[in-house]
Amino acid sequence: MIPVYGYACNQAKGPLTSYTFERREPRDHDVVIDIQYCGICHSDIHQVSDEWGGSTFPMVPGHEIAGIVSQVGTNVSNYKVGERVGVGCFVDACRKCSPCHDGLEQYCIEGCTLTYNGVERDGKTPTQGGYSNKIVVNENYVLRIPNDLPLPRAAPLMCAGITLYSPLMHWNAGPGKRVAIIGLGGLGHMGVKIAHALGAEVTILSHSLNKQEDGMRMGADRFFATSDPKIFEKLKGNYDIIINTVSVELDMNNYLNLLRLDGTMVIVGLPEKELSFGAFSLTNARRRLAGSVIGGIQETQEMLEFCNRHNIYCDIELTPIQEVNEAYQRVVNSDVKYRFVIDMKSLK
Ligand code: NAP
Ligand code: ZN
Ligand code: ZN
């Protein structure tokens, strides 16, 4: 077994503290990665707080992993020692169902194997994530990070990047389309950059004007504070696509009414409490309400190439792992510009 150092949460809502554990020796198709950076996603916070139910402890969070291959199994053909790689939200899937065959492993019928807070395909071995110095992953679930993408700023693409890229592509964001992004956090700021690069007209709906200057620099065309109730009247019927990235429940009727005829709201934010809305908010303009979760391996690789071509990186604050609990509090307070990334050198 391979000894690993990291940070874990031992009970729901407890602090993260240093933790030693083991990972498997690489099997024939496994890649061992020295983790250099790991982003802090709001999903990490929901899960250590057990806000979605079913969390298991001790939990080493982290699914925005960037690092360097340090060892490969005997039959690994895609990766070599020294290459720059990433790992996102899942590390395996059933590999047999129709979504798996179609490269949509995130919708695997049996459920994909989450990078942490999950179990391996044996149904019992717990998985542990990227707030640690090493991870062992089957090569088919590893991403290649293009050379021009700086590793720390690429790490959050593994979740925040793909989570916005996938729905923007699926619902055809592009020239002539008006896209609104609700919430300028880790996910939201990637949505702004990607939608802008796709040629859409981009609006940010943020709860205050504090992030306006940053948002316009990222490529937004318009920016509104949702604390002003007048904007819901002013922007009514305006958008083709709205992506809701907010981590708490919102007044859905207000936001659905901002969609034009046949417009679609895509939910990617995963609040603890249920969302509710009135039927009229959909029927009176044949609107659609949809959801989307991360993206498959092939699409994640495509997203990395897209970001490389368009010089799209995450805006990050690097943090030592010893300050992860303070970083969590700042994320909860919407006070991060715009993703914390743990510098794993601090573990040594
Ligand atoms: P984040 O960085 O905390 O961003 C969330 C943003 O929501 C904040 O920056 C803030 O934007 C807004 N917000 C937060 N609290 C609010 C409040 N009380 N009222 C109004 N707006 C508020 O989080 P994230 O990492 O981007 O994740 C966002 C959500 O997506 C989380 O629920 C996470 O679990 C989920 N997620 C889903 C997927 C998926 O595949 N579907 C993947 C990753 C994450 P403003 O300051 O601009 O208002
Ligand atoms: Zn995430
Ligand atoms: Zn499957």
Coordinates of C-alpha atoms and ligand atoms in Angstrom, one line a residue:
M1 CA 0.0 0.0 0.0
I2 CA 1.1 3.6 -0.6
P3 CA 1.2 5.9 2.5
V4 CA -0.6 9.2 1.9
Y5 CA -0.9 12.4 3.9
G6 CA -3.8 14.7 3.8
Y7 CA -6.6 16.5 5.6
A8 CA -9.8 14.9 6.6
C9 CA -13.1 15.8 8.3
N10 CA -14.0 13.2 11.0
Q11 CA -17.6 14.1 11.6
A12 CA -20.3 16.2 10.0
K13 CA -19.6 19.9 10.3
G14 CA -16.3 19.1 12.1
P15 CA -13.0 20.9 11.3
L16 CA -10.6 19.4 8.8
T17 CA -7.4 18.1 10.5
S18 CA -4.3 16.3 9.3
Y19 CA -4.8 12.6 8.5
T20 CA -2.7 9.7 7.3
F21 CA -4.1 6.9 5.2
E22 CA -3.2 4.4 2.5
R23 CA -4.0 4.0 -1.2
R24 CA -3.7 0.8 -3.3
E25 CA -0.5 -0.1 -5.1
P26 CA -1.1 0.7 -8.8
R27 CA -2.9 -2.0 -10.7
D28 CA -2.0 -2.6 -14.4
H29 CA -4.0 0.3 -15.7
D30 CA -3.5 2.7 -12.7
V31 CA -1.6 6.0 -12.7
V32 CA -0.1 7.3 -9.4
I33 CA -0.3 11.1 -9.3
D34 CA 1.7 13.5 -7.0
I35 CA -1.0 16.0 -6.2
Q36 CA 0.3 19.6 -6.5
Y37 CA -2.9 21.6 -6.3
C38 CA -6.5 20.9 -5.3
G39 CA -9.4 23.4 -5.7
I40 CA -12.0 23.9 -2.9
C41 CA -15.5 23.4 -4.4
H42 CA -18.6 24.4 -2.5
S43 CA -19.6 20.7 -2.9
D44 CA -16.8 19.8 -0.6
I45 CA -18.4 22.0 2.1
H46 CA -21.9 20.6 1.5
Q47 CA -20.5 17.1 1.9
V48 CA -18.3 17.6 5.0
S49 CA -21.4 19.3 6.5
D50 CA -23.5 16.4 5.4
E51 CA -26.0 18.8 3.8
W52 CA -27.0 16.3 1.1
G53 CA -27.3 13.3 3.5
G54 CA -25.3 10.0 3.5
S55 CA -21.8 11.5 4.0
T56 CA -19.3 9.0 5.4
F57 CA -16.3 9.9 7.6
P58 CA -13.4 10.3 7.9
M59 CA -13.7 12.2 4.6
V60 CA -10.8 13.6 2.6
P61 CA -12.5 16.0 0.3
G62 CA -11.2 17.4 -3.0
H63 CA -12.2 16.7 -6.7
E64 CA -10.4 19.5 -8.5
I65 CA -7.0 17.8 -8.6
A66 CA -3.9 18.8 -10.6
G67 CA -0.6 17.0 -10.4
I68 CA 2.2 15.1 -12.0
V69 CA 2.3 11.4 -12.9
S70 CA 4.9 9.7 -10.6
Q71 CA 4.3 6.0 -11.4
V72 CA 2.3 4.0 -13.9
G73 CA 1.0 0.4 -13.9
T74 CA 2.5 -2.1 -16.3
N75 CA -0.3 -1.7 -19.0
V76 CA -0.8 2.0 -18.9
S77 CA -0.7 3.3 -22.4
N78 CA -2.0 6.9 -22.2
Y79 CA 0.3 8.5 -19.6
K80 CA 4.0 8.7 -18.7
V81 CA 5.9 9.6 -15.6
G82 CA 6.3 13.4 -15.4
E83 CA 3.1 14.3 -17.4
R84 CA 0.7 17.0 -16.1
V85 CA -2.7 15.5 -15.3
G86 CA -5.9 16.2 -13.6
V87 CA -8.7 14.2 -11.8
G88 CA -12.2 15.5 -11.4
C89 CA -15.3 14.4 -9.6
F90 CA -15.3 10.6 -10.4
V91 CA -12.6 7.9 -10.7
D92 CA -14.6 5.0 -12.1
A93 CA -18.0 4.0 -13.5
C94 CA -19.7 0.7 -14.4
R95 CA -18.2 1.0 -18.0
K96 CA -21.1 -1.0 -19.4
C97 CA -24.3 1.0 -19.3
S98 CA -25.5 3.2 -22.2
P99 CA -24.4 6.6 -20.6
C100 CA -21.0 5.0 -20.0
H101 CA -20.7 3.9 -23.6
D102 CA -21.7 7.4 -24.7
G103 CA -19.0 9.1 -22.7
L104 CA -21.6 10.4 -20.1
E105 CA -20.1 8.5 -17.1
Q106 CA -21.5 11.2 -14.8
Y107 CA -24.9 9.8 -15.6
C108 CA -23.8 6.1 -15.2
I109 CA -26.9 4.1 -14.4
E110 CA -25.2 2.3 -11.5
G111 CA -23.7 5.6 -10.3
C112 CA -20.1 6.7 -11.1
T113 CA -17.5 6.2 -8.4
L114 CA -17.1 9.6 -6.7
T115 CA -13.5 10.7 -6.1
Y116 CA -14.4 10.9 -2.4
N117 CA -17.3 10.3 -0.2
G118 CA -18.0 7.3 -2.4
V119 CA -17.0 3.6 -2.7
E120 CA -14.9 1.8 -5.2
R121 CA -16.7 -0.6 -7.6
D122 CA -16.2 -3.4 -5.0
G123 CA -19.0 -1.6 -3.2
K124 CA -17.1 -1.2 0.1
T125 CA -13.7 0.4 -0.2
P126 CA -14.2 4.1 0.6
T127 CA -12.7 6.7 -1.8
Q128 CA -10.7 9.6 -0.6
G129 CA -10.1 12.9 -2.5
G130 CA -7.5 15.4 -3.4
Y131 CA -6.7 17.2 -0.1
S132 CA -3.8 14.8 0.0
N133 CA -0.3 14.3 -1.5
K134 CA -1.0 11.3 -3.8
I135 CA -3.9 9.6 -5.6
V136 CA -4.1 6.3 -7.6
V137 CA -6.6 6.4 -10.5
N138 CA -7.4 4.1 -13.5
E139 CA -5.9 5.9 -16.6
N140 CA -9.3 6.1 -18.3
Y141 CA -10.5 8.5 -15.6
V142 CA -7.4 10.8 -15.7
L143 CA -7.3 14.1 -17.7
R144 CA -4.4 15.5 -19.6
I145 CA -3.7 19.2 -18.7
P146 CA -2.4 21.1 -21.8
N147 CA 1.1 22.5 -21.3
D148 CA 0.1 26.2 -21.5
L149 CA -2.5 25.9 -18.7
P150 CA -0.8 26.8 -15.4
L151 CA -1.5 23.9 -13.0
P152 CA -2.9 25.8 -10.0
R153 CA -5.3 27.8 -12.2
A154 CA -6.2 24.6 -14.2
A155 CA -7.1 22.5 -11.1
P156 CA -10.7 24.0 -10.7
L157 CA -11.5 23.3 -14.3
M158 CA -11.9 19.7 -13.3
C159 CA -15.2 20.5 -11.6
A160 CA -16.1 24.2 -11.9
G161 CA -14.9 24.4 -15.5
I162 CA -16.7 21.3 -16.8
T163 CA -19.9 21.9 -14.8
L164 CA -20.4 25.1 -16.8
Y165 CA -19.0 24.0 -20.1
S166 CA -21.2 21.0 -20.4
P167 CA -24.6 22.8 -20.1
L168 CA -23.4 25.8 -22.1
M169 CA -22.5 23.4 -25.0
H170 CA -25.6 21.2 -24.5
W171 CA -28.0 24.2 -24.7
N172 CA -26.1 25.9 -27.5
A173 CA -24.8 29.0 -25.9
G174 CA -23.2 31.1 -28.7
P175 CA -23.6 34.1 -30.9
G176 CA -27.1 35.6 -30.8
K177 CA -27.9 33.9 -27.5
R178 CA -28.4 35.8 -24.2
V179 CA -27.0 33.9 -21.3
A180 CA -27.4 34.8 -17.6
I181 CA -25.3 33.3 -14.9
I182 CA -26.7 33.5 -11.4
G183 CA -24.0 33.7 -8.7
L184 CA -20.4 34.8 -9.4
G185 CA -18.5 32.2 -7.4
G186 CA -16.2 29.3 -8.5
L187 CA -18.7 27.9 -11.0
G188 CA -20.2 31.2 -12.0
H189 CA -17.0 32.9 -13.0
M190 CA -16.0 30.0 -15.2
G191 CA -19.5 30.2 -16.8
V192 CA -18.9 33.8 -17.6
K193 CA -15.6 33.2 -19.2
I194 CA -16.7 30.2 -21.2
A195 CA -20.0 31.7 -22.4
H196 CA -18.2 34.8 -23.5
A197 CA -15.6 32.8 -25.4
L198 CA -18.5 30.9 -27.1
G199 CA -19.8 34.3 -28.3
A200 CA -22.9 34.6 -26.2
E201 CA -24.1 37.9 -24.7
V202 CA -23.5 37.3 -21.0
T203 CA -25.2 38.8 -17.9
I204 CA -24.2 38.2 -14.3
L205 CA -26.9 38.2 -11.7
S206 CA -25.1 38.6 -8.4
H207 CA -26.5 39.4 -5.0
S208 CA -24.7 42.8 -4.8
L209 CA -22.6 45.0 -7.1
N210 CA -19.4 44.2 -5.2
K211 CA -18.0 41.9 -7.9
Q212 CA -19.1 44.1 -10.9
E213 CA -15.7 45.2 -12.0
D214 CA -14.3 41.7 -11.8
G215 CA -17.3 40.3 -13.7
M216 CA -17.0 42.8 -16.6
R217 CA -13.2 42.0 -16.8
M218 CA -14.1 38.3 -17.1
G219 CA -16.2 39.0 -20.2
A220 CA -19.7 39.9 -18.9
D221 CA -21.7 42.4 -21.0
R222 CA -24.1 43.3 -18.2
F223 CA -24.1 42.9 -14.4
F224 CA -27.1 43.3 -12.1
A225 CA -27.5 43.1 -8.3
T226 CA -30.5 40.9 -7.4
S227 CA -30.9 42.7 -4.1
D228 CA -32.6 45.4 -6.2
P229 CA -36.2 44.0 -6.9
K230 CA -36.6 46.3 -9.9
I231 CA -34.2 44.2 -12.0
F232 CA -36.7 41.4 -12.1
E233 CA -39.2 43.7 -13.8
K234 CA -36.6 45.2 -16.1
L235 CA -35.1 41.9 -17.3
K236 CA -38.4 39.9 -17.6
G237 CA -38.5 37.7 -20.7
N238 CA -34.9 38.5 -21.6
Y239 CA -32.8 35.3 -21.6
D240 CA -32.4 32.2 -23.8
I241 CA -30.4 30.4 -21.1
I242 CA -30.0 31.0 -17.4
I243 CA -27.5 28.9 -15.4
N244 CA -28.2 28.9 -11.7
T245 CA -25.0 28.2 -9.8
V246 CA -26.2 29.4 -6.4
S247 CA -25.5 27.2 -3.4
V248 CA -28.7 28.2 -1.5
E249 CA -32.3 28.2 -2.5
L250 CA -33.6 31.2 -4.5
D251 CA -37.0 32.6 -5.3
M252 CA -37.3 30.5 -8.5
N253 CA -40.4 32.3 -9.9
N254 CA -38.5 35.6 -10.0
Y255 CA -35.7 34.0 -12.0
L256 CA -37.8 31.8 -14.3
N257 CA -39.7 34.9 -15.4
L258 CA -36.4 36.3 -16.8
L259 CA -36.5 33.6 -19.5
R260 CA -37.9 34.5 -22.9
L261 CA -40.3 32.2 -24.9
D262 CA -38.8 28.7 -25.0
G263 CA -35.9 29.7 -22.7
T264 CA -34.2 27.2 -20.4
M265 CA -33.0 27.5 -16.8
V266 CA -30.3 25.0 -16.0
I267 CA -29.8 24.2 -12.3
V268 CA -26.2 23.3 -11.4
G269 CA -26.2 24.7 -7.8
L270 CA -27.1 22.0 -5.3
P271 CA -28.6 23.7 -2.2
E272 CA -29.4 21.7 0.9
K273 CA -33.1 22.7 0.8
E274 CA -35.5 21.9 -2.0
L275 CA -36.4 24.5 -4.6
S276 CA -40.0 25.3 -5.4
F277 CA -41.8 27.3 -8.1
G278 CA -45.2 28.0 -9.5
A279 CA -46.4 26.2 -12.6
F280 CA -47.3 29.5 -14.3
S281 CA -43.7 30.5 -14.3
L282 CA -43.0 27.8 -16.8
T283 CA -46.3 27.7 -18.8
N284 CA -46.6 31.4 -19.6
A285 CA -43.6 31.3 -22.0
R286 CA -43.2 27.6 -22.7
R287 CA -40.1 27.7 -20.5
R288 CA -38.0 24.7 -19.5
L289 CA -36.3 23.9 -16.2
A290 CA -33.3 21.6 -16.5
G291 CA -30.4 20.3 -14.5
S292 CA -26.9 19.2 -15.3
V293 CA -24.0 17.6 -13.3
I294 CA -20.3 17.9 -14.2
G295 CA -19.3 16.2 -17.6
G296 CA -17.9 13.0 -18.9
I297 CA -14.2 12.3 -19.3
Q298 CA -14.2 13.0 -23.1
E299 CA -16.0 16.3 -22.7
T300 CA -13.8 17.3 -19.8
Q301 CA -10.7 16.8 -22.0
E302 CA -12.4 18.8 -24.7
M303 CA -13.1 21.6 -22.2
L304 CA -9.4 21.7 -21.2
E305 CA -8.4 22.1 -24.8
F306 CA -11.1 24.8 -25.3
C307 CA -9.8 26.7 -22.2
N308 CA -6.2 26.3 -23.5
R309 CA -7.2 27.7 -26.9
H310 CA -9.0 30.6 -25.4
N311 CA -6.6 31.4 -22.6
I312 CA -9.3 30.7 -20.0
Y313 CA -8.0 30.0 -16.5
C314 CA -9.6 30.2 -13.1
D315 CA -9.1 33.2 -10.9
I316 CA -7.7 31.7 -7.7
E317 CA -6.4 32.4 -4.2
L318 CA -3.7 29.9 -3.3
T319 CA -4.0 28.7 0.3
P320 CA -1.9 26.4 2.5
I321 CA -3.8 23.4 3.7
Q322 CA -3.5 24.4 7.3
E323 CA -5.9 27.3 6.5
V324 CA -8.5 25.2 4.8
N325 CA -11.1 25.7 7.6
E326 CA -10.8 29.5 7.3
A327 CA -11.1 29.2 3.5
Y328 CA -14.3 27.2 3.9
Q329 CA -15.8 30.0 6.0
R330 CA -14.9 32.5 3.3
V331 CA -16.5 30.4 0.6
V332 CA -19.7 30.2 2.7
N333 CA -19.6 34.0 3.0
S334 CA -19.3 34.4 -0.8
D335 CA -15.9 36.0 -0.1
V336 CA -13.5 34.3 -2.5
K337 CA -11.9 35.6 -5.7
Y338 CA -13.0 33.2 -7.2
R339 CA -11.7 29.8 -6.2
F340 CA -9.5 28.7 -3.3
V341 CA -6.8 26.3 -4.4
I342 CA -4.8 24.4 -1.9
D343 CA -1.0 24.4 -2.5
M344 CA -0.1 20.9 -1.6
K345 CA 3.5 21.9 -1.0
S346 CA 2.2 23.1 2.4
L347 CA 1.6 19.5 3.4
K348 CA 5.3 18.7 3.5
Ligands
NAP1 P1 -19.4 29.3 -4.6 O1 -18.0 29.6 -5.1 O2 -19.7 29.4 -3.1 O3 -20.4 30.2 -5.4 C1 -21.8 30.3 -5.1 C2 -22.3 31.7 -5.4 O4 -23.6 31.7 -5.1 C3 -21.6 32.7 -4.5 O5 -20.4 33.2 -5.0 C4 -22.7 33.8 -4.5 O6 -22.6 34.6 -5.7 C5 -24.0 33.0 -4.6 N1 -24.6 32.9 -3.3 C6 -24.1 32.3 -2.2 N2 -24.9 32.4 -1.1 C7 -25.9 33.2 -1.6 C8 -27.0 33.7 -0.9 N3 -27.3 33.5 0.4 N4 -27.9 34.4 -1.7 C9 -27.7 34.7 -3.0 N5 -26.6 34.2 -3.6 C10 -25.7 33.5 -2.9 O7 -19.8 27.8 -4.9 P2 -19.4 26.9 -6.2 O8 -18.3 26.1 -5.8 O9 -19.4 27.7 -7.4 O10 -20.7 25.9 -6.2 C11 -22.0 26.4 -6.3 C12 -23.1 25.3 -6.2 O11 -22.9 24.4 -7.2 C13 -22.9 24.5 -4.9 O12 -24.2 24.2 -4.4 C14 -22.2 23.3 -5.4 O13 -22.4 22.1 -4.5 C15 -22.8 23.1 -6.7 N6 -22.0 22.3 -7.7 C16 -22.7 21.6 -8.6 C17 -22.0 20.9 -9.5 C18 -22.8 20.1 -10.6 O14 -22.1 19.3 -11.3 N7 -24.0 20.3 -10.8 C19 -20.6 20.9 -9.6 C20 -20.0 21.6 -8.6 C21 -20.7 22.4 -7.7 P3 -22.8 36.2 -5.7 O15 -21.9 36.7 -4.6 O16 -22.4 36.6 -7.1 O17 -24.2 36.4 -5.5
ZN2 ZN -17.1 20.4 -7.4
ZN3 ZN -22.3 3.0 -16.3

